[in-house]
PDB file of C-alpha atoms in Angstrom:
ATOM      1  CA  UNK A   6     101.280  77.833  80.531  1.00  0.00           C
ATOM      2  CA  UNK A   7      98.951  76.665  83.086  1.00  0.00           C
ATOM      3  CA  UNK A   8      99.830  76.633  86.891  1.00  0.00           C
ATOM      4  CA  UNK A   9      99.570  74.365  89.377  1.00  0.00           C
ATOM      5  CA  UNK A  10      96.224  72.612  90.178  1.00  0.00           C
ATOM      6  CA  UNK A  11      95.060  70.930  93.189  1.00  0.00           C
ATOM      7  CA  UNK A  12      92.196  69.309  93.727  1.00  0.00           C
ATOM      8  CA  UNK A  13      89.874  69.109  95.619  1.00  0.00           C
ATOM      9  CA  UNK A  14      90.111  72.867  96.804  1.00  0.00           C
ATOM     10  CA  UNK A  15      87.715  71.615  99.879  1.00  0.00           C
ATOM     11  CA  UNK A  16      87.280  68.615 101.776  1.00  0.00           C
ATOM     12  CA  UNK A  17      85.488  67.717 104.677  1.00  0.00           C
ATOM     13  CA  UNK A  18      86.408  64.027 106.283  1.00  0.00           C
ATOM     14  CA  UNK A  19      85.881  62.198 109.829  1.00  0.00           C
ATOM     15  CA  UNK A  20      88.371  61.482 112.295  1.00  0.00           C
ATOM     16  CA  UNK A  21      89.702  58.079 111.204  1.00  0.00           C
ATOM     17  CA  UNK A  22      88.946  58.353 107.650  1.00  0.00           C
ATOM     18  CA  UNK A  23      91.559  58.386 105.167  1.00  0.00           C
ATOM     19  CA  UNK A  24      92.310  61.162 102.062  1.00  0.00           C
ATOM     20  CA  UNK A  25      93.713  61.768  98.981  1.00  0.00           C
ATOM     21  CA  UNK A  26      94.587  64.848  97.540  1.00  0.00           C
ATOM     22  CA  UNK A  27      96.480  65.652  93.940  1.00  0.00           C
ATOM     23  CA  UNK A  28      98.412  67.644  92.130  1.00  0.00           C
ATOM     24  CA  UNK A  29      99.114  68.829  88.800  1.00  0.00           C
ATOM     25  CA  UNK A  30     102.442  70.351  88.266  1.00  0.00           C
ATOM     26  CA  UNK A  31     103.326  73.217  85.759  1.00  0.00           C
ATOM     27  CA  UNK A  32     103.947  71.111  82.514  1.00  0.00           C
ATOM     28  CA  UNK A  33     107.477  70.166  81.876  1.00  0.00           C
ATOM     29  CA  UNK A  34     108.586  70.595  85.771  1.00  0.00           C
ATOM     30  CA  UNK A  35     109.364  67.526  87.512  1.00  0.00           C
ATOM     31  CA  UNK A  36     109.743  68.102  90.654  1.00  0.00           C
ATOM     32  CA  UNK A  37     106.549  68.430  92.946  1.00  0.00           C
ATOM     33  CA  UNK A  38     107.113  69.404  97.229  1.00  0.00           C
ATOM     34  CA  UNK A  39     104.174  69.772  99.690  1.00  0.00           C
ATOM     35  CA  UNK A  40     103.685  71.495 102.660  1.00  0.00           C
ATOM     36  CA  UNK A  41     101.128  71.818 104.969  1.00  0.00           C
ATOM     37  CA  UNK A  42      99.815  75.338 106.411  1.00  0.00           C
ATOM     38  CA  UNK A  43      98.154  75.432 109.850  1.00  0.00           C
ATOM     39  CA  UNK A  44      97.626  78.821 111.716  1.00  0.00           C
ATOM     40  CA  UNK A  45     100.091  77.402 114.423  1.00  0.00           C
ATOM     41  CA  UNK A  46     102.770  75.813 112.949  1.00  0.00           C
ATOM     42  CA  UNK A  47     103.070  77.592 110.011  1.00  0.00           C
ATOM     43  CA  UNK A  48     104.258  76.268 107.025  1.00  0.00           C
ATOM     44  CA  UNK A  49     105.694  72.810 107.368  1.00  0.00           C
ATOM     45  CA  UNK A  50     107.776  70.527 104.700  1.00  0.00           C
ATOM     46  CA  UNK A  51     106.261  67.068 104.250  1.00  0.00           C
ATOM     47  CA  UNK A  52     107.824  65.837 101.059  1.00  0.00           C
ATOM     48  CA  UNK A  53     109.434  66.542  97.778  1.00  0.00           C
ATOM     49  CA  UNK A  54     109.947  63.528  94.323  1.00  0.00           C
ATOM     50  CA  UNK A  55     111.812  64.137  91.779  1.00  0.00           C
ATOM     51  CA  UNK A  56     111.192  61.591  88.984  1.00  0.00           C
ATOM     52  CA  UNK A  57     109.004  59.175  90.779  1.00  0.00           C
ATOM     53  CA  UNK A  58     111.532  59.461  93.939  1.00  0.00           C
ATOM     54  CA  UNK A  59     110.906  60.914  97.002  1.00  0.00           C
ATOM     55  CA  UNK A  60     114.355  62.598  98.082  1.00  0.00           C
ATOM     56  CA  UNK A  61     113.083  64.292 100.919  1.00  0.00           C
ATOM     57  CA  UNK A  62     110.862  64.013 103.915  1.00  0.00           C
ATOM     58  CA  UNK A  63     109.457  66.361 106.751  1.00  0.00           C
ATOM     59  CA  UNK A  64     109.190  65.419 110.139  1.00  0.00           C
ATOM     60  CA  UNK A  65     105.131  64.112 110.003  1.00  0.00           C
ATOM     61  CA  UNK A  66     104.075  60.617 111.245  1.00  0.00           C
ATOM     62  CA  UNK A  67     103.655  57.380 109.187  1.00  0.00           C
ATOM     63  CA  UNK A  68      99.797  58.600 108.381  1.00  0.00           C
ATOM     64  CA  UNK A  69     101.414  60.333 105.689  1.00  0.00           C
ATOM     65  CA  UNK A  70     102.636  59.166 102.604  1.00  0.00           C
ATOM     66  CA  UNK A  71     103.134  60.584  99.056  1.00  0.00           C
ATOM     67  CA  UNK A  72     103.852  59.500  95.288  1.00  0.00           C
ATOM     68  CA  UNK A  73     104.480  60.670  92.051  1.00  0.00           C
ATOM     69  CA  UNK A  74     103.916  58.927  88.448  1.00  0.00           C
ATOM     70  CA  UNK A  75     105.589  58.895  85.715  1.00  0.00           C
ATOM     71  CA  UNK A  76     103.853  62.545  84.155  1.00  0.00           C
ATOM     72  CA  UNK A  77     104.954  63.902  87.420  1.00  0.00           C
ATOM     73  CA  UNK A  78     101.584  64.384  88.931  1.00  0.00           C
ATOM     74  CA  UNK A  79     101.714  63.856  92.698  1.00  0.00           C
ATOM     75  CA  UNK A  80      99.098  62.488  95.304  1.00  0.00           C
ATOM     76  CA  UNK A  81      99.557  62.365  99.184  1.00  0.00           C
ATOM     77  CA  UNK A  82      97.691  60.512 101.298  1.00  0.00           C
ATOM     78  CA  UNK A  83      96.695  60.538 105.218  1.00  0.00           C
ATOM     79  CA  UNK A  84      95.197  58.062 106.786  1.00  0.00           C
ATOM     80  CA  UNK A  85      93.316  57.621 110.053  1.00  0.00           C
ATOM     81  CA  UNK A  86      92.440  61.586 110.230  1.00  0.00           C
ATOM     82  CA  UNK A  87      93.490  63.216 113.231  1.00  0.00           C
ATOM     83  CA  UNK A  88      91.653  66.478 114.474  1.00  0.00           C
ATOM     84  CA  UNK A  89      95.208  68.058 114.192  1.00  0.00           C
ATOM     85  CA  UNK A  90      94.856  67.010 110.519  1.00  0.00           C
ATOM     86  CA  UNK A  91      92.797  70.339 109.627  1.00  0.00           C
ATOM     87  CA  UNK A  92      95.237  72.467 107.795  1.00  0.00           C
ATOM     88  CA  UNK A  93      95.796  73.901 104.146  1.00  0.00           C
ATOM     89  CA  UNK A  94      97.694  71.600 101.943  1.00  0.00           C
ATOM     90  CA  UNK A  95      99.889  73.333  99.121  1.00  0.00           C
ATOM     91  CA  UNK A  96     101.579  71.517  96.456  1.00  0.00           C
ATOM     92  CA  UNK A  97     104.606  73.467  94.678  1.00  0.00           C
ATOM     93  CA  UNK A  98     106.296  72.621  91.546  1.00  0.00           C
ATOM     94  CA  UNK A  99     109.594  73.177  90.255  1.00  0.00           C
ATOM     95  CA  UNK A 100     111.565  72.270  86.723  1.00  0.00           C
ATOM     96  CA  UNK A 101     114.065  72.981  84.119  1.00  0.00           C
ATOM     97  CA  UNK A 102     115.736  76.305  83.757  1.00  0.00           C
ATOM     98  CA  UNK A 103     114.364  77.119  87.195  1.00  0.00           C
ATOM     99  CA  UNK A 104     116.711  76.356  90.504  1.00  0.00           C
ATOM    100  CA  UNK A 105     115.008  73.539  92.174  1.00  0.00           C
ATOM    101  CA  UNK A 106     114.352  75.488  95.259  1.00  0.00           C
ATOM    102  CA  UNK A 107     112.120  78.383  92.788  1.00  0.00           C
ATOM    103  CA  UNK A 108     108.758  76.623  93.800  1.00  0.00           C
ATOM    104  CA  UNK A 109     105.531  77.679  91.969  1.00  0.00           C
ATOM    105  CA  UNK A 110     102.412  77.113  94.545  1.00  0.00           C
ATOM    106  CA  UNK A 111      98.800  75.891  93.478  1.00  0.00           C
ATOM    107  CA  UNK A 112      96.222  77.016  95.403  1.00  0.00           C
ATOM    108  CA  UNK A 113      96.229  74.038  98.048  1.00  0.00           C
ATOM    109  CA  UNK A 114      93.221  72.198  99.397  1.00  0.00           C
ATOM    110  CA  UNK A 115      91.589  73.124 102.765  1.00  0.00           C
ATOM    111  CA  UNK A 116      91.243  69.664 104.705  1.00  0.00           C
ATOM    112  CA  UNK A 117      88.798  70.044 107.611  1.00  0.00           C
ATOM    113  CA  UNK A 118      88.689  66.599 110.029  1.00  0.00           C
ATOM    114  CA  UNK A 119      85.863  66.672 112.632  1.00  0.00           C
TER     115      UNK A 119
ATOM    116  CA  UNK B   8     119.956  73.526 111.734  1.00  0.00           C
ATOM    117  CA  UNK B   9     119.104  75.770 109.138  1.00  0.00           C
ATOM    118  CA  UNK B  10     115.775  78.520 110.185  1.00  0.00           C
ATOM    119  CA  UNK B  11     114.184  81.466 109.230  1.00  0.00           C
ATOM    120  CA  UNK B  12     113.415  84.019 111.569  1.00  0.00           C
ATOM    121  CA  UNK B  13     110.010  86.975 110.669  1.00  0.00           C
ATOM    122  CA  UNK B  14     110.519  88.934 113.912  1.00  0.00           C
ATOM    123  CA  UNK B  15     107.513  91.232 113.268  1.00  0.00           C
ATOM    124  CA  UNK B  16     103.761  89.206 112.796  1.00  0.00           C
ATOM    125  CA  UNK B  17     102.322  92.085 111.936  1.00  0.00           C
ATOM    126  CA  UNK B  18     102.895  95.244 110.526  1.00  0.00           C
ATOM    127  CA  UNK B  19     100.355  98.354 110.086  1.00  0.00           C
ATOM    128  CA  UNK B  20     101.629 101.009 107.493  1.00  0.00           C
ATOM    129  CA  UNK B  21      99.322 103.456 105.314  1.00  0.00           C
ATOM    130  CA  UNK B  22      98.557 103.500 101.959  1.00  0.00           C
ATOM    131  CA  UNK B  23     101.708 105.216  99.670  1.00  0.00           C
ATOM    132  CA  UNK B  24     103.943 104.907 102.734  1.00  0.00           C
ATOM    133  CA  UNK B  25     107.358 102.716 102.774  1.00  0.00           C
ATOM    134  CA  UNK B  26     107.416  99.354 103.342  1.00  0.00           C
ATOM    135  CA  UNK B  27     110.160  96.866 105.267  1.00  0.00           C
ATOM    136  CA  UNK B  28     109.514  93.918 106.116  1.00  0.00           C
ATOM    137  CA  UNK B  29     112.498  92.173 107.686  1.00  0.00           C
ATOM    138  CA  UNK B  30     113.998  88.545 107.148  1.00  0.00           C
ATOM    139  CA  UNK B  31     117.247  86.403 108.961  1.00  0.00           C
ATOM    140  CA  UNK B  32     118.349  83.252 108.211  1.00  0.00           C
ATOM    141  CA  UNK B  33     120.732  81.012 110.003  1.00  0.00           C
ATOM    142  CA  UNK B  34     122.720  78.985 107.390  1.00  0.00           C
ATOM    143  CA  UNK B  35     125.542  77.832 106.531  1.00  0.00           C
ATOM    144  CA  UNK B  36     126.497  78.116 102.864  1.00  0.00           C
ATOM    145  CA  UNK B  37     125.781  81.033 100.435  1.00  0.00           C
ATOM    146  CA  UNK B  38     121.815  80.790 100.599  1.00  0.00           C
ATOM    147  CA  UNK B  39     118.470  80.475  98.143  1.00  0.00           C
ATOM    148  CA  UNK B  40     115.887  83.388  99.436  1.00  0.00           C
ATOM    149  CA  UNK B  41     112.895  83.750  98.152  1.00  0.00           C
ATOM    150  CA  UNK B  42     109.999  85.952  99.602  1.00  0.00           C
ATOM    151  CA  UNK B  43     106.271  84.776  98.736  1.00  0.00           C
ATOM    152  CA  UNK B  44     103.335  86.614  99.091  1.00  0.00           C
ATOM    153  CA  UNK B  45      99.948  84.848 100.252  1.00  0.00           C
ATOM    154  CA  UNK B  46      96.551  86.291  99.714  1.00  0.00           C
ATOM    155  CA  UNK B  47      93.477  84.892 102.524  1.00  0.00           C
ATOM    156  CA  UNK B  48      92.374  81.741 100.995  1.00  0.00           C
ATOM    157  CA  UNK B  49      95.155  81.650  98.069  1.00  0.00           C
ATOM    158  CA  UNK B  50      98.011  80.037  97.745  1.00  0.00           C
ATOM    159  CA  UNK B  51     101.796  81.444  97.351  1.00  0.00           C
ATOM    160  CA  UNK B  52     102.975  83.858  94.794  1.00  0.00           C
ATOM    161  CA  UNK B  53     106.391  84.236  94.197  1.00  0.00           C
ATOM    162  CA  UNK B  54     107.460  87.784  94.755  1.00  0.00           C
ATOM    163  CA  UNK B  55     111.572  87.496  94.188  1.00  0.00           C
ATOM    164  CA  UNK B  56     114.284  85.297  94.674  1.00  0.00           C
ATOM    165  CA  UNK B  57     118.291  85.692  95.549  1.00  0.00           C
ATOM    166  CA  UNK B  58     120.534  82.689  94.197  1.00  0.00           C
ATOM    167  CA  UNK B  59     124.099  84.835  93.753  1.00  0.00           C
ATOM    168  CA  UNK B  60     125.370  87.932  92.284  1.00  0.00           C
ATOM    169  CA  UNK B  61     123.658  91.449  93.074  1.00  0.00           C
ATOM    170  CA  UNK B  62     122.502  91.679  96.450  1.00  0.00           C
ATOM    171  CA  UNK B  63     119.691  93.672  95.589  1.00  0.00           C
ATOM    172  CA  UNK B  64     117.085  91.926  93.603  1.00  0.00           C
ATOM    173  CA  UNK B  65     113.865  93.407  92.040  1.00  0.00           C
ATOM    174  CA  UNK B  66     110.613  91.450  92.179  1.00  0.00           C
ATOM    175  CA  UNK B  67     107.204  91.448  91.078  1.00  0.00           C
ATOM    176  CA  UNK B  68     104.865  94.641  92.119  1.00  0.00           C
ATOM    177  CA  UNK B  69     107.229  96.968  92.717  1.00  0.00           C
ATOM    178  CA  UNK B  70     109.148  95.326  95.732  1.00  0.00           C
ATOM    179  CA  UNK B  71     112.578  94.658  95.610  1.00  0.00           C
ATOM    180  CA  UNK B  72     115.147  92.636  98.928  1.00  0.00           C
ATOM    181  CA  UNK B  73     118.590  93.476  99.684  1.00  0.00           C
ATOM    182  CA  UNK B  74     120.553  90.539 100.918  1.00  0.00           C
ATOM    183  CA  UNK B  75     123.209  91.238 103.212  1.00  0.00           C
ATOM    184  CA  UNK B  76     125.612  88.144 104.557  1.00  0.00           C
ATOM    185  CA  UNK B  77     127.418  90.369 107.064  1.00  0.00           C
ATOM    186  CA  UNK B  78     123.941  90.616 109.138  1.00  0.00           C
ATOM    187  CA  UNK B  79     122.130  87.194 107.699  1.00  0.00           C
ATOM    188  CA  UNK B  80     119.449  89.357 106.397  1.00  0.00           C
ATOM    189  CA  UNK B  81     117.163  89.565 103.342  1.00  0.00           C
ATOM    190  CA  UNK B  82     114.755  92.341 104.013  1.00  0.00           C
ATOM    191  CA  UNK B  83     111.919  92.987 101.641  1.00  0.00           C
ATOM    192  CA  UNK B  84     110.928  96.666 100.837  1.00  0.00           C
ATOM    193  CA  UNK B  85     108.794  98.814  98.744  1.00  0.00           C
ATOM    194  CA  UNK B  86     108.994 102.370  98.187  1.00  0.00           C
ATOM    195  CA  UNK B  87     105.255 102.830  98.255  1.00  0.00           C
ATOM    196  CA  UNK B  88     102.480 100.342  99.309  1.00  0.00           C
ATOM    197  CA  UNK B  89      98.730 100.192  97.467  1.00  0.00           C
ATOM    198  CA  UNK B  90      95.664  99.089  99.578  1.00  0.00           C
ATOM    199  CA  UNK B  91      96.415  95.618  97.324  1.00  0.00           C
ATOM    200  CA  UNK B  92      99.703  95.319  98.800  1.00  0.00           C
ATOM    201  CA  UNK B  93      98.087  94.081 102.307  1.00  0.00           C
ATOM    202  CA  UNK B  94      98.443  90.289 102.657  1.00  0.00           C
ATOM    203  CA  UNK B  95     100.863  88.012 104.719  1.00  0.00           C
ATOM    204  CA  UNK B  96     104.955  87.590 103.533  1.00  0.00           C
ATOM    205  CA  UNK B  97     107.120  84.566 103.918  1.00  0.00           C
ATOM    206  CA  UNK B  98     110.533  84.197 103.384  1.00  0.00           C
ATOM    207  CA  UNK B  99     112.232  81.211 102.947  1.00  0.00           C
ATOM    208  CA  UNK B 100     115.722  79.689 102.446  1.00  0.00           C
ATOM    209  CA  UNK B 101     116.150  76.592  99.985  1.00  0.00           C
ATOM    210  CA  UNK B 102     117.982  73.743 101.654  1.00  0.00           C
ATOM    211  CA  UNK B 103     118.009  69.696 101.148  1.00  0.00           C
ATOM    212  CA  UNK B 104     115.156  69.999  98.249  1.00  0.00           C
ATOM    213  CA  UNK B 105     113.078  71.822 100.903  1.00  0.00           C
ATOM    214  CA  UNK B 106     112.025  75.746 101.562  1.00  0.00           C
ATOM    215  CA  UNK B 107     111.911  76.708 105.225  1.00  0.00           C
ATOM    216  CA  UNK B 108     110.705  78.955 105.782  1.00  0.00           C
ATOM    217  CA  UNK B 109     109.697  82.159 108.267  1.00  0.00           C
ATOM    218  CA  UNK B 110     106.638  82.448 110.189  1.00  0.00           C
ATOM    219  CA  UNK B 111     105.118  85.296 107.893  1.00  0.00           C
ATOM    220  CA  UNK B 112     104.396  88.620 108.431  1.00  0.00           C
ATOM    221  CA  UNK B 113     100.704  89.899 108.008  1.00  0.00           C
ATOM    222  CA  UNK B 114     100.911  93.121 106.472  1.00  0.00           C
ATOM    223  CA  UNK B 115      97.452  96.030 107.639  1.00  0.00           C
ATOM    224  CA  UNK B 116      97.263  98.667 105.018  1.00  0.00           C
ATOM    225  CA  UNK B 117      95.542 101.839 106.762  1.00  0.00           C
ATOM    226  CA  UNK B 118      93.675 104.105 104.588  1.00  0.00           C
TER     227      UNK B 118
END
């Protein structure tokens, strides 16, 4: 069964621009989360759907926003890139006969803003 | 509010010695753990997970966790580490459809 795929892996943007990034869960799970890794704040929750709903949100600004369709692939989206934007992204997927907290990681994508 | 606390960033053992990495969680209900394991540039690889029922739980590559609820602790060991074993840990506890989690512990393998 294939994992988890993000794409892109890399992305360079300008402050102020706006990005998308997606992800593939395992097939058959339904539930996607992401987080976002920076080397000073760790690993940080921004949101998890669950059939096309989000039913949880991290503490991030407005800039960020999410979705999921109805095949359960997931896209986020920031807009107006901050410098404090730079960070690893990591999308996680979970599904049936799995507790919904057993998260399976892709490999994220590396955002870099200048 | 629940949290995770890694109280050791890094931690420098050599190669076939044993390994503990240590984990507490503030929560209030019986708890989801999970440790991950993350690899420079990779993403997270599930190593083991406690939902209920024996509190010691065996993982991938030879590590195994011990939860305890009398100390809020799920410390991760191994009984002998490999020059592959050096990477950074997270734990994490499950709550509200989220993982929180720890701030990771980078693990130095010397020679």
């Amino acid at each position: 069964k294939a994992g988890v795929t993000q794409t892109p892996r890399y992305l360079i943007k300008t402050r102020g621009q706006q990005v998308t990034l997606s992800c593939s869960p395992i097939s058959g799970h339904r539930s996607v989360s992401w987080y976002q890794q920076t080397p000073g704040q760790g690993l940080q929750f921004l949101f998890e759907y669950f059939s096309e709903t989000q039913r949880n949100k991290g503490n991030f600004p407005g800039r960020f926003s999410g979705r999921q369709f109805s095949n359960s692939r997931s896209e986020m989206n920031v807009s107006t890139l901050e410098l404090g934007d730079s960070a690893l992204y990591l999308c996680a997927s979970s599904g049936p006969g799995t507790n919904s907290y057993e998260q399976y990681f892709g490999p994220g994508t590396r955002l870099t803003v200048t | 509010a629940q949290s995770v606390t890694q109280p050791d960033i890094h931690i420098t053992v050599s190669e076939g010695a044993s390994l503990e990495l240590r984990c507490n969680y503030s929560y209030g209900a019986t708890p989801y753990l999970f440790w991950y394991v993350q690899s420079p540039g990779q993403g997270l690889q599930l190593l083991l997970k406690y939902f209920s029922g024996d509190t010691l739980v065996q993982g991938i590559k030879g590590f195994e966790a011990e939860f305890k609820r009398s100390q809020s602790s799920f410390n991760l060991r191994k009984p002998s580490v490999h020059w592959s074993d050096a990477a950074e840990y997270f734990c994490a506890v499950g709550s509200n459809y989220q993982l929180i989690w720890g701030a990771g512990t980078k693990l130095i393998i010397k020679p």
